[in-house]
Amino acid sequence: MDQDEDHGGRNCCSCCFSFIFTAGLTSLFLWLSLRPDKPKCSIEYFYLPALNKSLDSHSRLNTTLNFMVRLTNPNKDQGIYYDDVHLSFSTNSSSLVNYTVPRFYQGHKKKASKWGQTLPLNNQTVSRAVLPNGSAVIRMDLKTHVRFKIVFWKTKRYGVEVGADVEVNGDGGKAHNKGIKMKKSDSSTRLRSCFPVCVLMNLLVLFVIR
C-alpha cells in the first residue's frame, strides 16, 4: 500500500516537472522567434545658428538649437510604445539644454523623425564650445523607456540610453552629411537575460529528479 502511494507520488512529481520543463522549452522557442530588438536612434539634422560664421552678427545672436532625431523600429512583428523621450545637450564643460519628445507608438518596421527646437542657449556657453579650429563638439544624449507590443500583449518596460558626439562645422551644422548613430550606454537595460536562465534551471531540475 505504502509502495503504491510512494509510486503514485513520484509519478505526480514527474508529471509536474515534465509540465514545467515543457512549458519552459515552449517559452524559449516563443522568445527566440518573437524576441524584440531595441530601436535604432540616429541624429539626422543638427543646426545651431550662433555657430554659423556666414551670418551677420545680429543673426548669430540666435542661440536656439534645431535638430531631428530618427528612431527606427527594426522589428518585423513587434510595435514599440515609447515613454517620453528625454534629450539632453552638453559640451565637455557644461550642460546646455534639455528637450522632451512626448510619448508615442511606433508600428513594426517603421521610422519616426522627431524634429525639435530648444529654448535659446546661453551665448557665452556656446562661444566656449568653439574649438581653435573653428568647429565645436556637442554631446546629445537620449533616454527613454519602451514596451514592445507582441500580438495582443505588451512587455514590461526596458530602458534605452544612447548618445553621440556631434561635430559642428563653421556653418553651424553637422560636419558630416551622413546621420550619426547614437550608441547605447552601459546602463541601458538588456532584453535577453532572464529567459534562457529560467529554461536552464528547468532542465537542471528535470535532470536531478531523474
CSV table of N, CA and C in Angstrom, one decimal, residues 12-144:
chain,number,residue,atom,x,y,z
A,12,CYS,N,3.3,11.7,-9.8
A,12,CYS,CA,2.8,13.1,-9.8
A,12,CYS,C,3.8,14.1,-9.9
A,13,CYS,N,4.9,13.9,-9.2
A,13,CYS,CA,6.1,14.9,-9.2
A,13,CYS,C,6.7,14.9,-10.6
A,14,SER,N,6.8,13.7,-11.2
A,14,SER,CA,7.4,13.6,-12.5
A,14,SER,C,6.6,14.3,-13.5
A,15,CYS,N,5.2,14.2,-13.4
A,15,CYS,CA,4.3,14.9,-14.3
A,15,CYS,C,4.4,16.4,-14.2
A,16,CYS,N,4.5,16.8,-12.9
A,16,CYS,CA,4.6,18.3,-12.7
A,16,CYS,C,5.9,18.9,-13.3
A,17,PHE,N,7.0,18.2,-13.0
A,17,PHE,CA,8.3,18.7,-13.5
A,17,PHE,C,8.3,18.6,-15.0
A,18,SER,N,7.7,17.6,-15.6
A,18,SER,CA,7.7,17.4,-17.1
A,18,SER,C,6.9,18.6,-17.7
A,19,PHE,N,5.8,19.0,-17.0
A,19,PHE,CA,5.0,20.1,-17.5
A,19,PHE,C,5.8,21.4,-17.4
A,20,ILE,N,6.5,21.6,-16.3
A,20,ILE,CA,7.3,22.8,-16.1
A,20,ILE,C,8.4,22.8,-17.2
A,21,PHE,N,9.0,21.7,-17.5
A,21,PHE,CA,10.1,21.6,-18.5
A,21,PHE,C,9.5,22.0,-19.9
A,22,THR,N,8.3,21.3,-20.2
A,22,THR,CA,7.7,21.6,-21.5
A,22,THR,C,7.3,23.0,-21.6
A,23,ALA,N,6.7,23.6,-20.6
A,23,ALA,CA,6.3,25.0,-20.6
A,23,ALA,C,7.5,25.9,-20.8
A,24,GLY,N,8.6,25.6,-20.1
A,24,GLY,CA,9.8,26.4,-20.2
A,24,GLY,C,10.4,26.3,-21.6
A,25,LEU,N,10.4,25.1,-22.2
A,25,LEU,CA,11.0,24.9,-23.5
A,25,LEU,C,10.1,25.6,-24.6
A,26,THR,N,8.8,25.5,-24.4
A,26,THR,CA,7.9,26.2,-25.3
A,26,THR,C,8.1,27.8,-25.2
A,27,SER,N,8.3,28.3,-24.0
A,27,SER,CA,8.5,29.7,-23.8
A,27,SER,C,9.8,30.1,-24.5
A,28,LEU,N,10.9,29.3,-24.4
A,28,LEU,CA,12.1,29.6,-25.0
A,28,LEU,C,12.0,29.7,-26.5
A,29,PHE,N,11.3,28.7,-27.1
A,29,PHE,CA,11.1,28.8,-28.6
A,29,PHE,C,10.3,30.0,-29.0
A,30,LEU,N,9.3,30.4,-28.2
A,30,LEU,CA,8.5,31.6,-28.5
A,30,LEU,C,9.3,32.8,-28.4
A,31,TRP,N,10.2,32.9,-27.3
A,31,TRP,CA,11.0,34.0,-27.1
A,31,TRP,C,12.0,34.2,-28.3
A,32,LEU,N,12.6,33.0,-28.7
A,32,LEU,CA,13.6,33.1,-29.8
A,32,LEU,C,13.0,33.6,-31.1
A,33,SER,N,11.7,33.2,-31.3
A,33,SER,CA,11.0,33.6,-32.5
A,33,SER,C,10.5,35.0,-32.5
A,34,LEU,N,10.1,35.5,-31.3
A,34,LEU,CA,9.5,36.8,-31.1
A,34,LEU,C,10.3,37.8,-30.4
A,35,ARG,N,11.5,37.5,-30.0
A,35,ARG,CA,12.3,38.4,-29.2
A,35,ARG,C,12.5,39.7,-29.9
A,36,PRO,N,12.3,40.8,-29.2
A,36,PRO,CA,12.4,42.1,-29.9
A,36,PRO,C,13.8,42.7,-29.8
A,37,ASP,N,14.1,43.6,-30.8
A,37,ASP,CA,15.3,44.4,-30.7
A,37,ASP,C,15.0,45.8,-30.4
A,38,LYS,N,15.8,46.4,-29.7
A,38,LYS,CA,15.6,47.8,-29.3
A,38,LYS,C,15.7,48.7,-30.5
A,39,PRO,N,15.0,49.9,-30.4
A,39,PRO,CA,15.0,50.8,-31.5
A,39,PRO,C,16.4,51.4,-31.8
A,40,LYS,N,16.6,51.7,-33.1
A,40,LYS,CA,17.9,52.3,-33.5
A,40,LYS,C,17.7,53.8,-33.6
A,41,CYS,N,18.6,54.6,-33.1
A,41,CYS,CA,18.5,56.0,-33.0
A,41,CYS,C,19.7,56.7,-33.7
A,42,SER,N,19.3,57.8,-34.4
A,42,SER,CA,20.4,58.5,-35.1
A,42,SER,C,20.0,60.0,-35.2
A,43,ILE,N,21.1,60.8,-35.3
A,43,ILE,CA,20.9,62.2,-35.4
A,43,ILE,C,21.0,62.6,-36.9
A,44,GLU,N,19.9,63.0,-37.5
A,44,GLU,CA,19.9,63.3,-39.0
A,44,GLU,C,20.1,64.8,-39.3
A,45,TYR,N,19.7,65.6,-38.4
A,45,TYR,CA,19.8,67.1,-38.7
A,45,TYR,C,20.2,67.8,-37.4
A,46,PHE,N,21.1,68.8,-37.5
A,46,PHE,CA,21.6,69.5,-36.4
A,46,PHE,C,22.1,70.9,-36.8
A,47,TYR,N,21.5,71.9,-36.3
A,47,TYR,CA,21.9,73.3,-36.7
A,47,TYR,C,21.8,74.3,-35.6
A,48,LEU,N,22.9,75.0,-35.4
A,48,LEU,CA,23.0,76.0,-34.3
A,48,LEU,C,23.4,77.3,-35.0
A,49,PRO,N,22.4,78.2,-35.3
A,49,PRO,CA,22.8,79.5,-36.0
A,49,PRO,C,23.9,80.3,-35.4
A,50,ALA,N,24.0,80.2,-34.1
A,50,ALA,CA,25.0,81.0,-33.4
A,50,ALA,C,26.4,80.6,-33.8
A,51,LEU,N,26.6,79.4,-34.3
A,51,LEU,CA,27.9,79.0,-34.8
A,51,LEU,C,28.1,79.1,-36.3
A,52,ASN,N,27.2,79.7,-37.0
A,52,ASN,CA,27.3,79.9,-38.4
A,52,ASN,C,28.0,81.2,-38.7
A,53,LYS,N,29.3,81.0,-39.2
A,53,LYS,CA,30.1,82.2,-39.4
A,53,LYS,C,29.7,83.0,-40.6
A,54,SER,N,28.9,82.4,-41.5
A,54,SER,CA,28.4,83.2,-42.7
A,54,SER,C,27.3,84.2,-42.4
A,55,LEU,N,26.7,84.1,-41.2
A,55,LEU,CA,25.6,85.0,-40.8
A,55,LEU,C,26.2,86.3,-40.2
A,56,ASP,N,25.4,87.3,-40.3
A,56,ASP,CA,25.8,88.6,-39.7
A,56,ASP,C,25.7,88.5,-38.2
A,57,SER,N,26.3,89.5,-37.5
A,57,SER,CA,26.4,89.4,-36.0
A,57,SER,C,25.0,89.4,-35.4
A,58,HIS,N,24.1,90.1,-35.9
A,58,HIS,CA,22.7,90.1,-35.3
A,58,HIS,C,22.1,88.7,-35.4
A,59,SER,N,22.2,88.0,-36.6
A,59,SER,CA,21.6,86.7,-36.8
A,59,SER,C,22.3,85.7,-35.9
A,60,ARG,N,23.5,85.9,-35.6
A,60,ARG,CA,24.3,84.9,-34.8
A,60,ARG,C,23.9,85.0,-33.3
A,61,LEU,N,23.1,86.0,-33.0
A,61,LEU,CA,22.5,86.0,-31.6
A,61,LEU,C,21.5,85.0,-31.4
A,62,ASN,N,21.0,84.3,-32.5
A,62,ASN,CA,20.0,83.3,-32.4
A,62,ASN,C,20.7,82.0,-31.8
A,63,THR,N,20.5,81.7,-30.6
A,63,THR,CA,21.2,80.5,-30.0
A,63,THR,C,20.2,79.3,-29.8
A,64,THR,N,19.1,79.3,-30.5
A,64,THR,CA,18.3,78.1,-30.5
A,64,THR,C,19.0,77.0,-31.2
A,65,LEU,N,18.7,75.8,-30.8
A,65,LEU,CA,19.3,74.6,-31.4
A,65,LEU,C,18.2,73.8,-32.1
A,66,ASN,N,18.4,73.6,-33.4
A,66,ASN,CA,17.4,72.9,-34.2
A,66,ASN,C,18.0,71.5,-34.6
A,67,PHE,N,17.1,70.5,-34.5
A,67,PHE,CA,17.6,69.1,-34.7
A,67,PHE,C,16.5,68.2,-35.2
A,68,MET,N,16.9,67.1,-35.7
A,68,MET,CA,16.0,66.0,-36.0
A,68,MET,C,16.7,64.7,-35.6
A,69,VAL,N,16.0,63.9,-34.8
A,69,VAL,CA,16.5,62.6,-34.4
A,69,VAL,C,15.5,61.5,-35.0
A,70,ARG,N,16.1,60.5,-35.5
A,70,ARG,CA,15.3,59.4,-36.1
A,70,ARG,C,15.3,58.2,-35.3
A,71,LEU,N,14.2,57.6,-35.0
A,71,LEU,CA,14.0,56.4,-34.2
A,71,LEU,C,13.5,55.3,-35.1
A,72,THR,N,14.2,54.2,-35.3
A,72,THR,CA,13.8,53.2,-36.2
A,72,THR,C,13.4,51.9,-35.4
A,73,ASN,N,12.3,51.3,-35.7
A,73,ASN,CA,11.9,50.1,-35.2
A,73,ASN,C,12.3,49.0,-36.1
A,74,PRO,N,13.3,48.2,-35.7
A,74,PRO,CA,13.9,47.1,-36.6
A,74,PRO,C,13.1,45.8,-36.6
A,75,ASN,N,12.0,45.7,-35.7
A,75,ASN,CA,11.3,44.5,-35.6
A,75,ASN,C,10.2,44.4,-36.6
A,76,LYS,N,10.1,43.2,-37.2
A,76,LYS,CA,9.1,43.0,-38.2
A,76,LYS,C,7.7,42.6,-37.7
A,77,ASP,N,7.7,42.2,-36.4
A,77,ASP,CA,6.4,41.7,-35.9
A,77,ASP,C,6.0,42.4,-34.6
A,78,GLN,N,6.8,43.3,-34.1
A,78,GLN,CA,6.5,44.0,-32.8
A,78,GLN,C,6.5,45.5,-32.9
A,79,GLY,N,5.5,46.1,-32.4
A,79,GLY,CA,5.4,47.5,-32.3
A,79,GLY,C,6.1,48.0,-31.0
A,80,ILE,N,6.3,49.3,-30.9
A,80,ILE,CA,7.0,49.9,-29.8
A,80,ILE,C,6.2,51.0,-29.2
A,81,TYR,N,6.0,51.0,-27.9
A,81,TYR,CA,5.4,52.1,-27.1
A,81,TYR,C,6.5,52.8,-26.4
A,82,TYR,N,6.7,54.1,-26.8
A,82,TYR,CA,7.8,54.9,-26.2
A,82,TYR,C,7.2,55.7,-25.0
A,83,ASP,N,7.8,55.8,-23.9
A,83,ASP,CA,7.5,56.8,-22.9
A,83,ASP,C,8.1,58.1,-23.4
A,84,ASP,N,8.0,59.2,-22.7
A,84,ASP,CA,8.6,60.5,-23.1
A,84,ASP,C,10.1,60.3,-23.4
A,85,VAL,N,10.5,60.8,-24.5
A,85,VAL,CA,11.9,60.7,-24.9
A,85,VAL,C,12.6,61.9,-24.4
A,86,HIS,N,13.6,61.8,-23.5
A,86,HIS,CA,14.3,62.9,-22.9
A,86,HIS,C,15.6,63.1,-23.7
A,87,LEU,N,15.9,64.2,-24.2
A,87,LEU,CA,17.1,64.6,-24.9
A,87,LEU,C,17.9,65.6,-24.1
A,88,SER,N,19.2,65.4,-24.0
A,88,SER,CA,20.0,66.4,-23.3
A,88,SER,C,21.2,66.8,-24.2
A,89,PHE,N,21.6,68.0,-24.1
A,89,PHE,CA,22.7,68.5,-24.9
A,89,PHE,C,23.7,69.1,-24.0
A,90,SER,N,25.0,68.9,-24.3
A,90,SER,CA,26.0,69.3,-23.4
A,90,SER,C,27.3,69.5,-24.2
A,91,THR,N,28.3,70.1,-23.5
A,91,THR,CA,29.7,70.2,-24.0
A,91,THR,C,30.5,69.5,-23.0
A,92,ASN,N,31.8,69.5,-23.2
A,92,ASN,CA,32.7,68.8,-22.2
A,92,ASN,C,32.7,69.6,-20.9
A,93,SER,N,32.4,70.8,-20.9
A,93,SER,CA,32.5,71.6,-19.7
A,93,SER,C,31.2,71.9,-19.0
A,94,SER,N,30.1,71.9,-19.7
A,94,SER,CA,28.8,72.2,-19.1
A,94,SER,C,27.6,71.7,-19.9
A,95,SER,N,26.5,71.6,-19.2
A,95,SER,CA,25.2,71.2,-19.7
A,95,SER,C,24.6,72.4,-20.5
A,96,LEU,N,24.0,72.2,-21.6
A,96,LEU,CA,23.4,73.3,-22.4
A,96,LEU,C,21.9,73.4,-22.3
A,97,VAL,N,21.2,72.3,-22.6
A,97,VAL,CA,19.7,72.4,-22.6
A,97,VAL,C,19.1,71.0,-22.7
A,98,ASN,N,17.9,70.9,-22.2
A,98,ASN,CA,17.1,69.6,-22.3
A,98,ASN,C,15.9,69.8,-23.2
A,99,TYR,N,15.4,68.7,-23.7
A,99,TYR,CA,14.3,68.7,-24.6
A,99,TYR,C,13.5,67.4,-24.4
A,100,THR,N,12.2,67.4,-24.5
A,100,THR,CA,11.4,66.2,-24.3
A,100,THR,C,10.5,66.0,-25.5
A,101,VAL,N,10.6,64.8,-26.1
A,101,VAL,CA,9.6,64.4,-27.1
A,101,VAL,C,8.5,63.6,-26.5
A,102,PRO,N,7.2,64.0,-26.6
A,102,PRO,CA,6.1,63.3,-26.0
A,102,PRO,C,6.1,61.8,-26.4
A,103,ARG,N,5.5,61.0,-25.5
A,103,ARG,CA,5.4,59.6,-25.8
A,103,ARG,C,4.6,59.3,-27.0
A,104,PHE,N,4.9,58.2,-27.6
A,104,PHE,CA,4.2,57.8,-28.9
A,104,PHE,C,4.3,56.3,-29.2
A,105,TYR,N,3.6,55.9,-30.1
A,105,TYR,CA,3.6,54.5,-30.5
A,105,TYR,C,4.2,54.4,-31.9
A,106,GLN,N,5.0,53.3,-32.2
A,106,GLN,CA,5.6,53.1,-33.5
A,106,GLN,C,5.3,51.7,-34.0
A,107,GLY,N,4.8,51.6,-35.2
A,107,GLY,CA,4.5,50.3,-35.7
A,107,GLY,C,5.8,49.5,-36.1
A,108,HIS,N,5.6,48.3,-36.5
A,108,HIS,CA,6.8,47.4,-36.8
A,108,HIS,C,7.4,47.9,-38.2
A,109,LYS,N,8.7,47.9,-38.2
A,109,LYS,CA,9.5,48.3,-39.4
A,109,LYS,C,9.2,49.7,-39.8
A,110,LYS,N,8.9,50.6,-38.8
A,110,LYS,CA,8.6,52.0,-39.1
A,110,LYS,C,9.7,52.9,-38.6
A,111,LYS,N,9.8,54.1,-39.2
A,111,LYS,CA,10.7,55.1,-38.8
A,111,LYS,C,10.0,56.3,-38.3
A,112,ALA,N,10.5,56.9,-37.2
A,112,ALA,CA,9.9,58.2,-36.7
A,112,ALA,C,10.9,59.3,-36.7
A,113,SER,N,10.6,60.4,-37.4
A,113,SER,CA,11.5,61.5,-37.5
A,113,SER,C,11.0,62.6,-36.5
A,114,LYS,N,11.7,62.9,-35.5
A,114,LYS,CA,11.3,63.8,-34.5
A,114,LYS,C,12.1,65.1,-34.5
A,115,TRP,N,11.4,66.2,-35.0
A,115,TRP,CA,12.1,67.5,-35.1
A,115,TRP,C,11.9,68.2,-33.8
A,116,GLY,N,12.9,69.1,-33.5
A,116,GLY,CA,12.8,69.8,-32.3
A,116,GLY,C,13.6,71.1,-32.4
A,117,GLN,N,13.2,72.1,-31.6
A,117,GLN,CA,13.9,73.4,-31.4
A,117,GLN,C,13.9,73.7,-30.0
A,118,THR,N,15.1,73.8,-29.4
A,118,THR,CA,15.3,74.0,-28.0
A,118,THR,C,15.1,75.5,-27.7
A,119,LEU,N,15.0,75.8,-26.4
A,119,LEU,CA,15.0,77.2,-25.9
A,119,LEU,C,16.4,77.8,-26.2
A,120,PRO,N,16.5,79.1,-26.2
A,120,PRO,CA,17.8,79.7,-26.5
A,120,PRO,C,18.8,79.3,-25.5
A,121,LEU,N,20.0,79.0,-26.0
A,121,LEU,CA,21.1,78.6,-25.1
A,121,LEU,C,21.9,79.9,-24.6
A,122,ASN,N,22.7,79.6,-23.6
A,122,ASN,CA,23.5,80.7,-23.1
A,122,ASN,C,24.6,81.0,-24.1
A,123,ASN,N,24.6,82.3,-24.5
A,123,ASN,CA,25.6,82.7,-25.6
A,123,ASN,C,27.0,82.5,-25.2
A,124,GLN,N,27.4,82.8,-24.0
A,124,GLN,CA,28.8,82.6,-23.6
A,124,GLN,C,29.1,81.1,-23.5
A,125,THR,N,28.2,80.2,-23.1
A,125,THR,CA,28.4,78.8,-23.1
A,125,THR,C,28.6,78.3,-24.5
A,126,VAL,N,27.9,78.8,-25.4
A,126,VAL,CA,28.0,78.3,-26.8
A,126,VAL,C,29.4,78.8,-27.4
A,127,SER,N,29.8,80.0,-27.1
A,127,SER,CA,31.1,80.5,-27.5
A,127,SER,C,32.2,79.7,-27.0
A,128,ARG,N,32.1,79.2,-25.7
A,128,ARG,CA,33.2,78.5,-25.1
A,128,ARG,C,33.3,77.1,-25.7
A,129,ALA,N,32.2,76.6,-26.4
A,129,ALA,CA,32.3,75.3,-27.0
A,129,ALA,C,33.1,75.3,-28.3
A,130,VAL,N,33.4,76.4,-28.9
A,130,VAL,CA,34.1,76.5,-30.1
A,130,VAL,C,35.6,76.2,-29.9
A,131,LEU,N,36.1,75.3,-30.7
A,131,LEU,CA,37.5,74.8,-30.7
A,131,LEU,C,38.4,75.8,-31.5
A,132,PRO,N,39.7,75.7,-31.3
A,132,PRO,CA,40.6,76.6,-32.0
A,132,PRO,C,40.5,76.5,-33.5
A,133,ASN,N,40.1,75.4,-34.0
A,133,ASN,CA,39.9,75.2,-35.5
A,133,ASN,C,38.6,75.7,-36.0
A,134,GLY,N,37.8,76.3,-35.1
A,134,GLY,CA,36.5,76.9,-35.5
A,134,GLY,C,35.3,76.0,-35.4
A,135,SER,N,35.5,74.7,-35.2
A,135,SER,CA,34.4,73.7,-35.1
A,135,SER,C,34.1,73.6,-33.6
A,136,ALA,N,33.0,72.9,-33.3
A,136,ALA,CA,32.6,72.6,-32.0
A,136,ALA,C,32.0,71.2,-31.9
A,137,VAL,N,32.1,70.6,-30.7
A,137,VAL,CA,31.6,69.3,-30.4
A,137,VAL,C,30.5,69.4,-29.3
A,138,ILE,N,29.3,69.0,-29.7
A,138,ILE,CA,28.2,69.0,-28.7
A,138,ILE,C,27.7,67.6,-28.5
A,139,ARG,N,27.5,67.2,-27.3
A,139,ARG,CA,27.0,65.9,-27.0
A,139,ARG,C,25.5,65.8,-26.9
A,140,MET,N,24.9,64.8,-27.5
A,140,MET,CA,23.5,64.7,-27.5
A,140,MET,C,23.2,63.3,-26.9
A,141,ASP,N,22.4,63.3,-25.8
A,141,ASP,CA,22.1,62.0,-25.2
A,141,ASP,C,20.6,61.8,-25.2
A,142,LEU,N,20.1,60.6,-25.4
A,142,LEU,CA,18.7,60.2,-25.4
A,142,LEU,C,18.4,59.2,-24.3
A,143,LYS,N,17.3,59.4,-23.6
A,143,LYS,CA,16.9,58.4,-22.6
A,143,LYS,C,15.4,58.3,-22.6
A,144,THR,N,15.0,57.0,-22.6
A,144,THR,CA,13.5,56.7,-22.5
A,144,THR,C,13.3,55.3,-22.0
